[in-house]
Short mmCIF file of C-alpha atoms in Angstrom, two decimals:
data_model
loop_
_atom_site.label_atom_id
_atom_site.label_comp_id
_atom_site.label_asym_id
_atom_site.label_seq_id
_atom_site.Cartn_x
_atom_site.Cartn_y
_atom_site.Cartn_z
CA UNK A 1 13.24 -15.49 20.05
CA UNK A 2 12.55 -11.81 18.88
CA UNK A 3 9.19 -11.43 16.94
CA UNK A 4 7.15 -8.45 15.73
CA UNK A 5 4.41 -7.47 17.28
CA UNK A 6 0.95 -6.39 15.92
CA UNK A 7 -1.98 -5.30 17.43
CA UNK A 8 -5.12 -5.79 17.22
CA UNK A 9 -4.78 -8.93 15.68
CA UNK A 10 -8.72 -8.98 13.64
CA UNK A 11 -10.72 -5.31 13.35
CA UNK A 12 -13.85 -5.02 12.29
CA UNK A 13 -15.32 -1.91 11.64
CA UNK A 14 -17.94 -0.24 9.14
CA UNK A 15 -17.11 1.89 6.45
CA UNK A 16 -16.00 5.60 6.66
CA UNK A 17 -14.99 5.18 9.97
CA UNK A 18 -11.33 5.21 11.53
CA UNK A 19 -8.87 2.45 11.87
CA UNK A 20 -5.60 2.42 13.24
CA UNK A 21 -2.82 -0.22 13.61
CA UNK A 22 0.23 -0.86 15.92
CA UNK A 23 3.39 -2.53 15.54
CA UNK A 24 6.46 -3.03 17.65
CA UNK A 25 9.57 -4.24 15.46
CA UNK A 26 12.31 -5.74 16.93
CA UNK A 27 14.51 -4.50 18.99
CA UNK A 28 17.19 -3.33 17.37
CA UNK A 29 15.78 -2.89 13.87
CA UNK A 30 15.96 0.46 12.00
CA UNK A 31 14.05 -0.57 9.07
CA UNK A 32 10.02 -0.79 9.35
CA UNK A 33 7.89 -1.83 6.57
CA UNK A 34 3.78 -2.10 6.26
CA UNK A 35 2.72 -4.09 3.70
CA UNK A 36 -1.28 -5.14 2.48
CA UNK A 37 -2.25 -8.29 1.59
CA UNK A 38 -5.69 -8.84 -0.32
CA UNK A 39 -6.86 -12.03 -0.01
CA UNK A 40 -5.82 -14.27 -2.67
CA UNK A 41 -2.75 -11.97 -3.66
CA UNK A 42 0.68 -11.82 -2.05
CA UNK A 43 1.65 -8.45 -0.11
CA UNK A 44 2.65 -5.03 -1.34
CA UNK A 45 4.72 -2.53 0.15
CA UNK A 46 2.55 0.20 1.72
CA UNK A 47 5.59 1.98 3.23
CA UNK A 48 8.66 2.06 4.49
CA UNK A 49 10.82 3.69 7.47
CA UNK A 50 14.40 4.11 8.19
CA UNK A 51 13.93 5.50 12.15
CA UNK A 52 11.64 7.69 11.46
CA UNK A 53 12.05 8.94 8.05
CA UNK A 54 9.76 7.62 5.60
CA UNK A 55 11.41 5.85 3.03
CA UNK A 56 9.43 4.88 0.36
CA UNK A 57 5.39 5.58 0.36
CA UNK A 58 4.66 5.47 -2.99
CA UNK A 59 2.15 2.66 -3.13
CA UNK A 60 0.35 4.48 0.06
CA UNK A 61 -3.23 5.69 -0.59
CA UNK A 62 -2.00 9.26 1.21
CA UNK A 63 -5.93 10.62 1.20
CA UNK A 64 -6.85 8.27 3.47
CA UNK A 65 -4.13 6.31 4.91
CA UNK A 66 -1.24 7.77 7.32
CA UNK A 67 1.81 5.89 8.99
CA UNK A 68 4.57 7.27 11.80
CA UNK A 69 7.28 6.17 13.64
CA UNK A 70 7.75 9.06 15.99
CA UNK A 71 10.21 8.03 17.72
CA UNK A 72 11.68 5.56 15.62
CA UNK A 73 10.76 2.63 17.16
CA UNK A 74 6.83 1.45 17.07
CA UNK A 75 5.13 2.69 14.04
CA UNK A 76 0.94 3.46 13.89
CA UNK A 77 -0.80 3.12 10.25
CA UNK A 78 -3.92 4.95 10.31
CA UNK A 79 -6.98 4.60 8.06
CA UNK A 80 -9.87 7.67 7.79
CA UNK A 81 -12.28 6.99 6.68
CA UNK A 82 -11.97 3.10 6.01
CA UNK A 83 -14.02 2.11 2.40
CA UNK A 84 -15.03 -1.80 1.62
CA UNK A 85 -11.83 -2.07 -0.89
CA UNK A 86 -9.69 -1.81 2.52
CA UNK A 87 -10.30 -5.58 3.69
CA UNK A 88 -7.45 -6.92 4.11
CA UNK A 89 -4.34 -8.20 6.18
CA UNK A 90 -2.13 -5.53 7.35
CA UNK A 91 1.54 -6.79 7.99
CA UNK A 92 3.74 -5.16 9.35
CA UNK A 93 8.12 -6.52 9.00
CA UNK A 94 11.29 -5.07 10.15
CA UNK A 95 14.79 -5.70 9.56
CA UNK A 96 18.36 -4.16 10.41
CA UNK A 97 19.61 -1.50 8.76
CA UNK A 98 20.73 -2.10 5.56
CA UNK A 99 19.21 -5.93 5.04
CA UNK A 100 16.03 -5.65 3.37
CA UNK A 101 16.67 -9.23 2.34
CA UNK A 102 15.98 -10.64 5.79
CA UNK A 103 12.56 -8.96 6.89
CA UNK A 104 10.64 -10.78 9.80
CA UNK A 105 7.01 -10.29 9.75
CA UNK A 106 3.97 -9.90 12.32
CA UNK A 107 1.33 -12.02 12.56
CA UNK A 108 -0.60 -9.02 10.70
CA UNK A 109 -4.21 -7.45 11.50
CA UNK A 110 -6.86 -8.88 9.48
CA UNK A 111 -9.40 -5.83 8.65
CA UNK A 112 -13.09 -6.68 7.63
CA UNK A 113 -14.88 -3.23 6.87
CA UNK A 114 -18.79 -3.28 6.66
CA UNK B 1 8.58 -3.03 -13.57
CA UNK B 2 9.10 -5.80 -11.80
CA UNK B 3 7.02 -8.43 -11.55
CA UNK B 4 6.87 -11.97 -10.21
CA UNK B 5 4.48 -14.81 -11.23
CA UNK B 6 3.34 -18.22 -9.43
CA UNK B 7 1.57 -19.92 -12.40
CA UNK B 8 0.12 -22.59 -9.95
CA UNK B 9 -2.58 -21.14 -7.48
CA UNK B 10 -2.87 -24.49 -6.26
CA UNK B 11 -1.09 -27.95 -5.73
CA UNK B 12 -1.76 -31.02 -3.93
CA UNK B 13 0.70 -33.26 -2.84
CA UNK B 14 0.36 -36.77 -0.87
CA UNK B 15 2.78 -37.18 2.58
CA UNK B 16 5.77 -38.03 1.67
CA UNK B 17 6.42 -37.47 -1.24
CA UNK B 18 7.80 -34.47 -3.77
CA UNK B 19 6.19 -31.44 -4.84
CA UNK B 20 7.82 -28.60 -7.01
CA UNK B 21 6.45 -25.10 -6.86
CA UNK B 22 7.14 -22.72 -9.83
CA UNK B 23 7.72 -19.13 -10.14
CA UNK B 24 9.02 -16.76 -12.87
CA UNK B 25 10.03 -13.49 -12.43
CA UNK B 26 11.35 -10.42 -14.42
CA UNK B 27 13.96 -7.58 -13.75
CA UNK B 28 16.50 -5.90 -15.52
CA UNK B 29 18.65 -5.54 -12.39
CA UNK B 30 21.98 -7.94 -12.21
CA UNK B 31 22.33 -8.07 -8.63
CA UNK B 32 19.07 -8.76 -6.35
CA UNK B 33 17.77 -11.92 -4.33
CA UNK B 34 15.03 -14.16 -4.16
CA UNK B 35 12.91 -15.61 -1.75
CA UNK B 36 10.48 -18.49 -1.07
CA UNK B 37 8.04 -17.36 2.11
CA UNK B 38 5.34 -19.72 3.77
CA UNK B 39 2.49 -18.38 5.32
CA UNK B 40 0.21 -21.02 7.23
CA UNK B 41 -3.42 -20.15 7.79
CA UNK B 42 -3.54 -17.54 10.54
CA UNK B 43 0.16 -17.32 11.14
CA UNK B 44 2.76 -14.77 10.32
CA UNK B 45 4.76 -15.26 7.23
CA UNK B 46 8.67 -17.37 7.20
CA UNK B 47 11.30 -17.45 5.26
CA UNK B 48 11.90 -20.94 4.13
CA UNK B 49 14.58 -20.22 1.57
CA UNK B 50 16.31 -17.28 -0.17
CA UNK B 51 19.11 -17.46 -2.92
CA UNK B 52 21.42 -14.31 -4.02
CA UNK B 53 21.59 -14.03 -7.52
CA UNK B 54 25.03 -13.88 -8.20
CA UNK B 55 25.22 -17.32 -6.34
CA UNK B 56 24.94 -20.21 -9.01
CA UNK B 57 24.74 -22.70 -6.72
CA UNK B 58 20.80 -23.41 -5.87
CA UNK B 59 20.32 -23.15 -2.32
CA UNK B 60 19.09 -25.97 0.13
CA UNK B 61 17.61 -25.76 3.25
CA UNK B 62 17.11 -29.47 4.99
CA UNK B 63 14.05 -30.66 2.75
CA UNK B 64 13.78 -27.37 0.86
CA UNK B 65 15.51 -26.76 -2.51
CA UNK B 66 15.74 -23.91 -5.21
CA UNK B 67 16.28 -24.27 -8.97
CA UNK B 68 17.74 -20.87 -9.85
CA UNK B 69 18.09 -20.45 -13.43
CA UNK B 70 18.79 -16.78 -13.94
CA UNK B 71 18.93 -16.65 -17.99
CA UNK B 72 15.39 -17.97 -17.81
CA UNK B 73 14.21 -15.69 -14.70
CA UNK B 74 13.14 -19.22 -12.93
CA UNK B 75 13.05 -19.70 -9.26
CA UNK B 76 11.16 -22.93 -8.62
CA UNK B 77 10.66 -24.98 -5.07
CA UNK B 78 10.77 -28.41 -4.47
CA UNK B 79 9.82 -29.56 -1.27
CA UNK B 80 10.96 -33.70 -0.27
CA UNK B 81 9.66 -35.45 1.65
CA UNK B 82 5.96 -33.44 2.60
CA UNK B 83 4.77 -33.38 5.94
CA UNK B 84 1.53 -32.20 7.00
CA UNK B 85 3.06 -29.63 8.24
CA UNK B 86 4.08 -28.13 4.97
CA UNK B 87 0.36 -27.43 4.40
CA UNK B 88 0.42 -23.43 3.67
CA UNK B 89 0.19 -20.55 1.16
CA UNK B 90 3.70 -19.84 -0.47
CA UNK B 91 4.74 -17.09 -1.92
CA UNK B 92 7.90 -16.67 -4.23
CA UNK B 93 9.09 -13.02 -3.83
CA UNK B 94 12.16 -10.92 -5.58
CA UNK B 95 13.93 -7.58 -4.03
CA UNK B 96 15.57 -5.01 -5.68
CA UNK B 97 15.22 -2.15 -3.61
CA UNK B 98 11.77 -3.32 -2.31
CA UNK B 99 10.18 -6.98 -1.96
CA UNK B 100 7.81 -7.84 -4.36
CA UNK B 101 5.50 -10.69 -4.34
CA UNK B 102 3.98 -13.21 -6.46
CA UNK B 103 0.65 -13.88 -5.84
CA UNK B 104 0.79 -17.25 -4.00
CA UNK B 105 0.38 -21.07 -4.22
CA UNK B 106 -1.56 -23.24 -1.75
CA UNK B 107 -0.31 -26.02 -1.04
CA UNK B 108 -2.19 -29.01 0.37
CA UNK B 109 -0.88 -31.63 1.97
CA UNK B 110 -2.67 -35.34 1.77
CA UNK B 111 -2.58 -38.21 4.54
#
C-alpha cells in the first residue's frame, strides 16, 4: 500500500540553527499539506500545495519558516533559524486533487530544539 | 472561526467493553465533513471514521460508530468492543476548506 514518506524521522538540533524536512506524497497526489503538531494539541495547517503552487500559507511563520514543491512532487519545509517554541511533530499529508477530505499522513518528524 | 473541541483529554476504558468519545464543533458552513483520526504513540495518524454532513445517517465502521447531530454541532465516538489495540490519541477534526483539529483524547485501554 501507498504511504507518505518523511524524513528524518526525530531531529535534534540547538536553537538558531537550520532545519529542514522532506516528504514524498503519494504517487499520484496533487495536493500536499504540512501541518505542526505541539505536543498535547492536535495539528494545524502550516501550508498547503496544489503542484507547486502554494495554496494556503497563512498559518506559516514566513520569517523563519519556508516550504517548496519544485517540481510538484516532494516538498522541503525549511526552518532558519530554529527557536525553542519550534518543538514539535512535523506532518506532512497528501491527497488527490480535489479531496481534501481523504488526506493520508506521514509518520511525521519529531523536532527537539536545544 | 472554526473551531473544534474534545472536552475529554483523557478516558480509560477496560477490554471489551464501550467507550464514547465526545467532540463539539462550530461552523457556519452547511456543507463540510467530519472526521475521527487515531494516532498511536509513534505512528502516523488514520482515519478511523468520517461522516459528510448532509448525510443523516451516522456512519459505522466495523466497531466504530458516529453520533452526528448537526443542530447541536455534536460528533461523538463510540468504540465496542475495546481492544488493546485501540490504545491511542484521537482526534475529532472538521474541514471546510482546510482540516481543523480538536485538541485530542487519549485513550487507554485496560486488561
Amino acid at each position: 500500500e501507498a504511504e507518505v514518506a518523511q524524513s528524518p524521522r526525530y531531529k535534534i538540533t540547538e536553537k538558531s540553527q537550520a532545519v529542514a524536512f522532506w516528504c514524498d506524497p503519494i504517487s499520484g497526489h496533487a495536493t500536499l499539506y504540512w501541518y505542526r503538531q505541539i505536543l498535547g494539541q492536535g495539528p494545524e495547517l502550516l501550508v498547503q500545495f496544489q503542484d507547486e503552487s502554494v495554496v494556503d500559507d497563512s498559518q506559516l511563520p514566513k520569517d523563519r519558516f519556508s516550504a517548496e514543491r519544485l517540481k510538484g512532487v516532494d516538498s522541503t519545509l525549511k526552518i532558519q533559524p530554529a527557536e525553542l517554541g519550534d518543538s514539535a511533530m512535523y506532518l506532512c499529508a497528501s491527497s488527490l486533487s480535489g479531496t481534501p477530505y481523504e488526506q493520508y499522513f506521514g509518520p511525521g518528524t519529531r523536532l527537539t530544539v536545544t | 472561526a472554526q473551531t473544534v473541541t474534545q472536552s475529554q483529554p483523557e478516558m480509560s476504558v477496560q477490554e471489551a467493553e464501550t467507550v464514547t468519545l465526545s467532540c463539539t464543533y462550530d461552523t457556519s458552513e452547511s456543507d463540510y465533513y467530519l472526521f475521527w483520526y487515531k494516532q498511536p504513540p509513534s505512528r502516523q495518524m488514520i482515519l478511523v471514521i468520517r461522516q459528510e454532513a448532509y448525510k443523516q445517517q451516522n456512519a459505522t465502521e466495523n466497531r466504530f460508530s458516529v453520533n452526528f447531530q448537526k443542530a447541536a454541532k455534536s460528533f461523538s465516538l463510540k468504540i465496542s468492543d475495546s481492544q488493546l489495540g485501540d490504545a491511542a490519541m484521537y482526534f475529532c477534526a472538521w474541514i471546510g476548506n482546510k482540516l481543523v483539529f480538536g485538541a485530542g483524547t487519549i485513550l487507554r485501554v485496560k486488561s
